[in-house]
CSV table of C-alpha atoms (C1' of nucleotides) in Angstrom, one decimal:
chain,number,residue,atom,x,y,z
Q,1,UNK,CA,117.2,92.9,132.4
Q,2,UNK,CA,118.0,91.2,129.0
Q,3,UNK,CA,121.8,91.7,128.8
Q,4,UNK,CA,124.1,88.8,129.6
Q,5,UNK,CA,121.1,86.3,129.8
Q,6,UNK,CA,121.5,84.0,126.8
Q,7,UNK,CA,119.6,82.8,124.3
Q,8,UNK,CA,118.2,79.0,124.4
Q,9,UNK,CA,116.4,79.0,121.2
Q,10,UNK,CA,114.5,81.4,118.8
Q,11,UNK,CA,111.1,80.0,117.5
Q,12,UNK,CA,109.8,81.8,114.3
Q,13,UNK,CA,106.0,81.2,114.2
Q,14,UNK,CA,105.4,83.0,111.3
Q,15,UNK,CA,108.4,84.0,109.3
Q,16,UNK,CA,105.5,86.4,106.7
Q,17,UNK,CA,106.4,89.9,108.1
Q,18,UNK,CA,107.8,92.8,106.1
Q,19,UNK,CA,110.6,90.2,105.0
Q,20,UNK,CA,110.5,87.1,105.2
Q,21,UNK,CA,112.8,86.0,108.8
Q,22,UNK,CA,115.7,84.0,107.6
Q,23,UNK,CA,117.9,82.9,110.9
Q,24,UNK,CA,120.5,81.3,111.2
Q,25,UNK,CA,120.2,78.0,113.5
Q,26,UNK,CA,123.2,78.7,115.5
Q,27,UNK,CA,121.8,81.6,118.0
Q,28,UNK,CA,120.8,78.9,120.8
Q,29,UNK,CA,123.4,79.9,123.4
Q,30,UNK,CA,124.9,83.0,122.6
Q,31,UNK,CA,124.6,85.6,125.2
Q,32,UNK,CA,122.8,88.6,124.9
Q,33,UNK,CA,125.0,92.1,125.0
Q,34,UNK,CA,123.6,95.5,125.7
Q,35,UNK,CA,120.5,96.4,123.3
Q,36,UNK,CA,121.2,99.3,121.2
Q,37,UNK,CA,118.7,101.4,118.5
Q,38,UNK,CA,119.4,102.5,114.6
Q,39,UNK,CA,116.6,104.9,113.6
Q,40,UNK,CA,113.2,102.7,114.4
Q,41,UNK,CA,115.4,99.0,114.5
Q,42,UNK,CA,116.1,97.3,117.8
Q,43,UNK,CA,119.6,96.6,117.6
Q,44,UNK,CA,120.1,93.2,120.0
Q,45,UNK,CA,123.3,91.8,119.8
Q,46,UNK,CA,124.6,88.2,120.5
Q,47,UNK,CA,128.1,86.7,120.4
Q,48,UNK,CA,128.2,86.1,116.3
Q,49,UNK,CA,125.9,89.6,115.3
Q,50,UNK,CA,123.5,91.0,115.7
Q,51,UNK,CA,119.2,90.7,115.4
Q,52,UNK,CA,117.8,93.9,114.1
Q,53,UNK,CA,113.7,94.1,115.0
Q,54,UNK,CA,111.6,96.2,113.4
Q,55,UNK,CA,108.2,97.0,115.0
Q,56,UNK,CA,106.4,98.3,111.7
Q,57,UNK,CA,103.7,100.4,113.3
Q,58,UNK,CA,101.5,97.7,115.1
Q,59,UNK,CA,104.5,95.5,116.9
Q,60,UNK,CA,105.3,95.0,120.5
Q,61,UNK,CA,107.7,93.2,122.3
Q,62,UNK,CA,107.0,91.5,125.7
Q,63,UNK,CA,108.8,89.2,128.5
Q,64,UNK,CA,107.0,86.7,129.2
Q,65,UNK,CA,107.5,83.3,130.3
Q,66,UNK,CA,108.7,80.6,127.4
Q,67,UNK,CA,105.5,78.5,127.8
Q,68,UNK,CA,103.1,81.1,127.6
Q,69,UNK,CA,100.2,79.8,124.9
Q,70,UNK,CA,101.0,82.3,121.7
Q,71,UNK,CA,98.1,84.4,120.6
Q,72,UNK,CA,97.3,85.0,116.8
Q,73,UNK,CA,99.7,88.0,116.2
Q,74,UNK,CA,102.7,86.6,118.3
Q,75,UNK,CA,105.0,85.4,115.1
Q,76,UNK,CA,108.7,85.3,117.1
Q,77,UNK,CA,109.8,84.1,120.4
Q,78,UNK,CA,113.1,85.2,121.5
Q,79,UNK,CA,113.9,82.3,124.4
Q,80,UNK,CA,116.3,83.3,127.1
Q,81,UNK,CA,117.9,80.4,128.8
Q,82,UNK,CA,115.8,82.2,132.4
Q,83,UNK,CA,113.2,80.3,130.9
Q,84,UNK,CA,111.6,83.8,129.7
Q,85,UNK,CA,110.7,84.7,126.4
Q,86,UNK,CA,111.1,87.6,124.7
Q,87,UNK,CA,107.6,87.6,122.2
Q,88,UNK,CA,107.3,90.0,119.3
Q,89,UNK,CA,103.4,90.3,118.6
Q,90,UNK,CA,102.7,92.4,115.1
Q,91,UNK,CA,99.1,91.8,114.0
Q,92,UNK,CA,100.2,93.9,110.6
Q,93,UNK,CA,103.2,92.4,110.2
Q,94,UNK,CA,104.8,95.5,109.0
Q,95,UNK,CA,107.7,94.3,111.0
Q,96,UNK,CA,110.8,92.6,110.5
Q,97,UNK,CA,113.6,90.4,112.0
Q,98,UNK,CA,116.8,90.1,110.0
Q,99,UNK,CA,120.2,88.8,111.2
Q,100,UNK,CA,123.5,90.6,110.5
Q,101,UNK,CA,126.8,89.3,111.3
Q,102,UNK,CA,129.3,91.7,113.0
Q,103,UNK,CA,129.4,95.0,112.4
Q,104,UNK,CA,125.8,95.2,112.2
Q,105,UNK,CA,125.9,98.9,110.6
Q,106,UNK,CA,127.1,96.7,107.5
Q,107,UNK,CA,123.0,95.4,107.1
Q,108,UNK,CA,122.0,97.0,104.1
Q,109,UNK,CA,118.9,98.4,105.6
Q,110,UNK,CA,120.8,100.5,108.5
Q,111,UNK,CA,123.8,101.3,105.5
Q,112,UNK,CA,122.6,104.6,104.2
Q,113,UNK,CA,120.1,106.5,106.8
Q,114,UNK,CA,120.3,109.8,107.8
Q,115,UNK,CA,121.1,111.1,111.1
Q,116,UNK,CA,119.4,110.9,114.1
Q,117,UNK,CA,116.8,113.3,114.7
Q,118,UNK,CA,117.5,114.2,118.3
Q,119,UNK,CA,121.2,114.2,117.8
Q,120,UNK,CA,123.9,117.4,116.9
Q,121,UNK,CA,124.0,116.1,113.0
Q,122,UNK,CA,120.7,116.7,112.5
Q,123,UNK,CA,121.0,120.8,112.2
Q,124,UNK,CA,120.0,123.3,109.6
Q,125,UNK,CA,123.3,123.2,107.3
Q,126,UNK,CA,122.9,119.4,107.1
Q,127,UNK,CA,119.2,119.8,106.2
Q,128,UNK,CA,119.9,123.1,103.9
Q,129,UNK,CA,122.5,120.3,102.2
Q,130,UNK,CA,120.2,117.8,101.3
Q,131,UNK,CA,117.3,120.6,100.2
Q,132,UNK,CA,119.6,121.9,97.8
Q,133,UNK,CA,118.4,122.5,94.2
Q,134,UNK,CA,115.4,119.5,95.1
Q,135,UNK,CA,112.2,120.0,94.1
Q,136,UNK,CA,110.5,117.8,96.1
Q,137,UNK,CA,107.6,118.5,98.6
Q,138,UNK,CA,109.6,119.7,101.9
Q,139,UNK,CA,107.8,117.2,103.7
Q,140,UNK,CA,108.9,114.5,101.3
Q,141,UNK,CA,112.3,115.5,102.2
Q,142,UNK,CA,111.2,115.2,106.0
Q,143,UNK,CA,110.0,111.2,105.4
Q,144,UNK,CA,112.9,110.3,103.7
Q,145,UNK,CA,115.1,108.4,105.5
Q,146,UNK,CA,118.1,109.3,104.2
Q,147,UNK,CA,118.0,112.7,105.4
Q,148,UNK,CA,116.4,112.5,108.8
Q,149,UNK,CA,115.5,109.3,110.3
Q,150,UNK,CA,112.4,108.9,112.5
Q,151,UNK,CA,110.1,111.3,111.2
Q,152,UNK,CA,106.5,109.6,110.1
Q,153,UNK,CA,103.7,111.3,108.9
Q,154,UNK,CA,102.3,112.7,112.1
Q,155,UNK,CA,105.4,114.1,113.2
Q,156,UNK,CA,106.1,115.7,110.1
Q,157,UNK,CA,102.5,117.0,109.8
Q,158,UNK,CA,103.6,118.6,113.3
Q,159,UNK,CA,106.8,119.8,112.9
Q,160,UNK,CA,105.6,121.5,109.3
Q,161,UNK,CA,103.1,123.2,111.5
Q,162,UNK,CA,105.0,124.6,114.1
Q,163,UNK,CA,107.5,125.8,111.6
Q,164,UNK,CA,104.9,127.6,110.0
Q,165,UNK,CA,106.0,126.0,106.3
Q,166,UNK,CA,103.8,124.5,103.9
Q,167,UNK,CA,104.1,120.6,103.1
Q,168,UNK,CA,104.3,121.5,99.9
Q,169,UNK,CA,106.6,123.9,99.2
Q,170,UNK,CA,109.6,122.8,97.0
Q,171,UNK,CA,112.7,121.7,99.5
Q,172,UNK,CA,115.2,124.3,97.3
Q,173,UNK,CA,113.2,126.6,98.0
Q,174,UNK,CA,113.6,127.4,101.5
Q,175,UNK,CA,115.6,129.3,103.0
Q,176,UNK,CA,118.6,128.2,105.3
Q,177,UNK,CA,116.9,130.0,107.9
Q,178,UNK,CA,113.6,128.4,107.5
Q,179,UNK,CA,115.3,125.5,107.6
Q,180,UNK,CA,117.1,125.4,110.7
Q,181,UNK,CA,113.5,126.4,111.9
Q,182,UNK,CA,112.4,123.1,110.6
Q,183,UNK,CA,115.0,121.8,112.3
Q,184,UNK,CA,114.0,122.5,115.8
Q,185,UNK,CA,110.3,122.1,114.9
Q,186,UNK,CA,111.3,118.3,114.6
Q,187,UNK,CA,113.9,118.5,117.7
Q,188,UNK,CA,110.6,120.0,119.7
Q,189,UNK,CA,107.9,117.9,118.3
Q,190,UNK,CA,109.7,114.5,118.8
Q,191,UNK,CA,110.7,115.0,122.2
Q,192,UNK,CA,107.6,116.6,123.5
Q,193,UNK,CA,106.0,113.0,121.9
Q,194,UNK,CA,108.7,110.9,124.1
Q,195,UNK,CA,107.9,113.2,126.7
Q,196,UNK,CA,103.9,112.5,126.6
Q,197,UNK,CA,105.0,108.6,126.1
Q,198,UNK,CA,104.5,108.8,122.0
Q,199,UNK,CA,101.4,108.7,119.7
Q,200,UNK,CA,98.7,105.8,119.2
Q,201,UNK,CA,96.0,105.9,117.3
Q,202,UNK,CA,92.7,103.4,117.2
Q,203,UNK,CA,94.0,100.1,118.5
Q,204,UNK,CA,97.7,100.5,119.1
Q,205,UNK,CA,99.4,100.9,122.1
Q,206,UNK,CA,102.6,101.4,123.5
Q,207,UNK,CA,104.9,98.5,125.2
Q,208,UNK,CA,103.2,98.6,128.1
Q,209,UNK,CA,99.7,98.2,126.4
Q,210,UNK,CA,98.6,101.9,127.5
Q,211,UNK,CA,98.1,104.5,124.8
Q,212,UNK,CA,100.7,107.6,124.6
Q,213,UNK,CA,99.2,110.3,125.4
Q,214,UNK,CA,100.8,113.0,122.6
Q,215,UNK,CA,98.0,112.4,120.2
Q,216,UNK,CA,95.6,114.8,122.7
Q,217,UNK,CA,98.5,117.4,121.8
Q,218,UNK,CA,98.4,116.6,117.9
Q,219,UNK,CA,97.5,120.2,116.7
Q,220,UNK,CA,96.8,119.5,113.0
Q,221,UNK,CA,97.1,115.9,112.2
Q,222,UNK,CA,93.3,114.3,111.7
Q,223,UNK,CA,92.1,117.8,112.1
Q,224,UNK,CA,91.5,118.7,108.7
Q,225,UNK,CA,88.2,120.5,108.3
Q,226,UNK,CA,88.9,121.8,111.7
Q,227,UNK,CA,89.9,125.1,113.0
Q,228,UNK,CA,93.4,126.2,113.4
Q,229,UNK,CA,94.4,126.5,117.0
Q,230,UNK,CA,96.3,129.6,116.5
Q,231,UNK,CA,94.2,131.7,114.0
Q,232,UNK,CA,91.3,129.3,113.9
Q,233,UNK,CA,91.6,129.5,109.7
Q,234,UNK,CA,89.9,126.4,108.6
Q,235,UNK,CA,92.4,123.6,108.3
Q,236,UNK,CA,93.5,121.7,104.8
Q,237,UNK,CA,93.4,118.2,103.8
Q,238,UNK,CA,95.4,116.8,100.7
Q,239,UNK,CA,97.1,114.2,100.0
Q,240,UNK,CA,101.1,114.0,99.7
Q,241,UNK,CA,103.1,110.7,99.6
Q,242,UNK,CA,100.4,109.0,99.7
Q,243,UNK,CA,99.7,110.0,103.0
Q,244,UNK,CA,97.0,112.4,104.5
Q,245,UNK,CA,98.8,115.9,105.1
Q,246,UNK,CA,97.5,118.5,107.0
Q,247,UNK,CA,98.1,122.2,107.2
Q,248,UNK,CA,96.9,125.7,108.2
Q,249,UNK,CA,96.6,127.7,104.9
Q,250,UNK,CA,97.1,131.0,107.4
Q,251,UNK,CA,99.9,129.9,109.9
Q,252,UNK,CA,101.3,127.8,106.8
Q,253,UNK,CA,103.3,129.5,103.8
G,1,DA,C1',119.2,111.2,89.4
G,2,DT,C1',114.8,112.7,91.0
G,3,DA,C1',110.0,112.6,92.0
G,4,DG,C1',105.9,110.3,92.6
G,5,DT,C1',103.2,106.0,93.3
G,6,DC,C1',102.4,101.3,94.9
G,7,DA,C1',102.4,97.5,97.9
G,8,DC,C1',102.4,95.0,102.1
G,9,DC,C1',98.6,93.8,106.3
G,10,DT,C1',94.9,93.9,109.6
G,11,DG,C1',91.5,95.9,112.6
G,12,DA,C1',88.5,99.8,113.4
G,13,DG,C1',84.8,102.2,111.9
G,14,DC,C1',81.4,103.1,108.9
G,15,DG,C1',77.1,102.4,105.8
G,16,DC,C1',73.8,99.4,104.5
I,1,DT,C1',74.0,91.1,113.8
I,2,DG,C1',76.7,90.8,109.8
I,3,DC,C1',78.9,91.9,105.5
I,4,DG,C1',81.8,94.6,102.7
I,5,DC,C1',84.2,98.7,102.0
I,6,DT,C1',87.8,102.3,103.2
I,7,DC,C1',91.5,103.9,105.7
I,8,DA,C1',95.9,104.2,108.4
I,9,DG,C1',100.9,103.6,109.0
I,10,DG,C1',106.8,102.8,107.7
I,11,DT,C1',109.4,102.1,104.1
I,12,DG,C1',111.4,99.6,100.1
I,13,DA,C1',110.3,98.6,95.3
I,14,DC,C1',108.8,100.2,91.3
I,15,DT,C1',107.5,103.5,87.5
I,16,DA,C1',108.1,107.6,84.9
DNA sequence: ATAGTCACCTGAGCGC
DNA sequence: TGCGCTCAGGTGACTA
């Protein structure tokens, strides 16, 4: 338990992640208040603001105790005044810390996201709202975080699947229908992920240093070349975003 | 304003 | 065994 332990010091190791960590030197003794989450940021709050942790896709967070030798990829030590530690390890420092004063909704990287995918706001006339006369690639429109937040590649890859739409069809283009299938095609793949304990691939793991278990149940994503698991139709591979999309030109329309 | 691309970083996995 | 190359991912910055 974190909450109401406080802080004694924070030691940045290497400030090089996404951003560069800028803190301010005054967190030593502020007390810790009841962790919160913003689309993928760790909200953790202290007396004066708040810290906002991003684990890009590699980071971890571990207790530890404060005099534990760091390893190579452990850049931040979060020191609770328990003599624990609270270590953030990212070997890809894709990560981030920032600091925002109170109200932390006023950091400029939480100020204009979407809603949350699991939540009532994300439903089919929001989504039908933001597709509206766009021409961009429906799964663009899934990845963007100003419409839905917490939707990555895989998931989207997924959730396109199980909707039975193409990545690449035109947002506008869909029907509201279609839509608020999308909709529960996300809803269903991101909390049969939780469910399984999440997706890792190659070296990552989750917090507890296991893999998650939902990339056995990935049904199209690094399957391209593959067949379909419901009509067995050979499975496409192109590139969209910059990222490797996958869909069943059968299932998929 | 919108759409598309690029960059950041490191380890795994591959071919030679 | 070792070297060098490619790829993956989240997301803001940048370019048309």
């Amino acid at each position: 338990m974190l909450t109401g332990r406080r802080l004694r010091r924070v030691v940045v190791r290497n400030a090089a992640l996404r951003w560069p960590v800028e803190l301010p030197a005054s967190l030593g003794g502020q007390r810790l208040g009841p962790i919160g989450r913003r689309a993928k940021y760790l909200l953790l709050p202290v007396e004066s603001g708040s810290l906002i942790v991003h684990l890009g896709m590699s980071g971890h967070l571990s207790v530890v105790p404060a005099d534990t030798p760091p390893g190579k990829h452990d850049h931040v030590d979060f020191e609770l005044d328990d003599g624990r530690a609270v270590r953030l390890t990212d070997p890809r420092r894709f990560g981030s810390v920032h600091w925002q004063a109170h109200p932390v909704e006023d950091h400029w990287l939480l100020g204009d996201l979407g809603p949350e995918p699991l939540s009532r706001d994300f439903d089919a006339a929001h989504l039908a709202a933001c597709a509206r006369r766009r021409k961009v690639a429906v799964k663009n429109l899934l990845m963007n975080a100003k419409v839905v937040v917490g939707v990555g590649n895989i998931y989207a890859n997924e959730a396109l699947f199980l909707a039975g739409i193409r990545p690449r069809v035109a947002a506008g283009r869909l029907t509201r229908s279609r839509l608020g299938e999308l909709v529960a095609a996300v809803k269903a793949t991101l909390a049969s992920a939780i469910q399984s304990g999440g997706t890792t691939l190659r070296d990552f793991t989750g917090a507890d240093g296991r893999p998650g278990y939902f990339v056995h149940e990935l049904v199209v994503y690094g399957r391209g070349g593959e067949p379909c698991v419901r009509c067995a139709a050979t499975l496409k591979e192109v590139w969209l975003a910059g990222r490797t999309t996958v869909y069943c030109p059968q299932c998929q329309i």
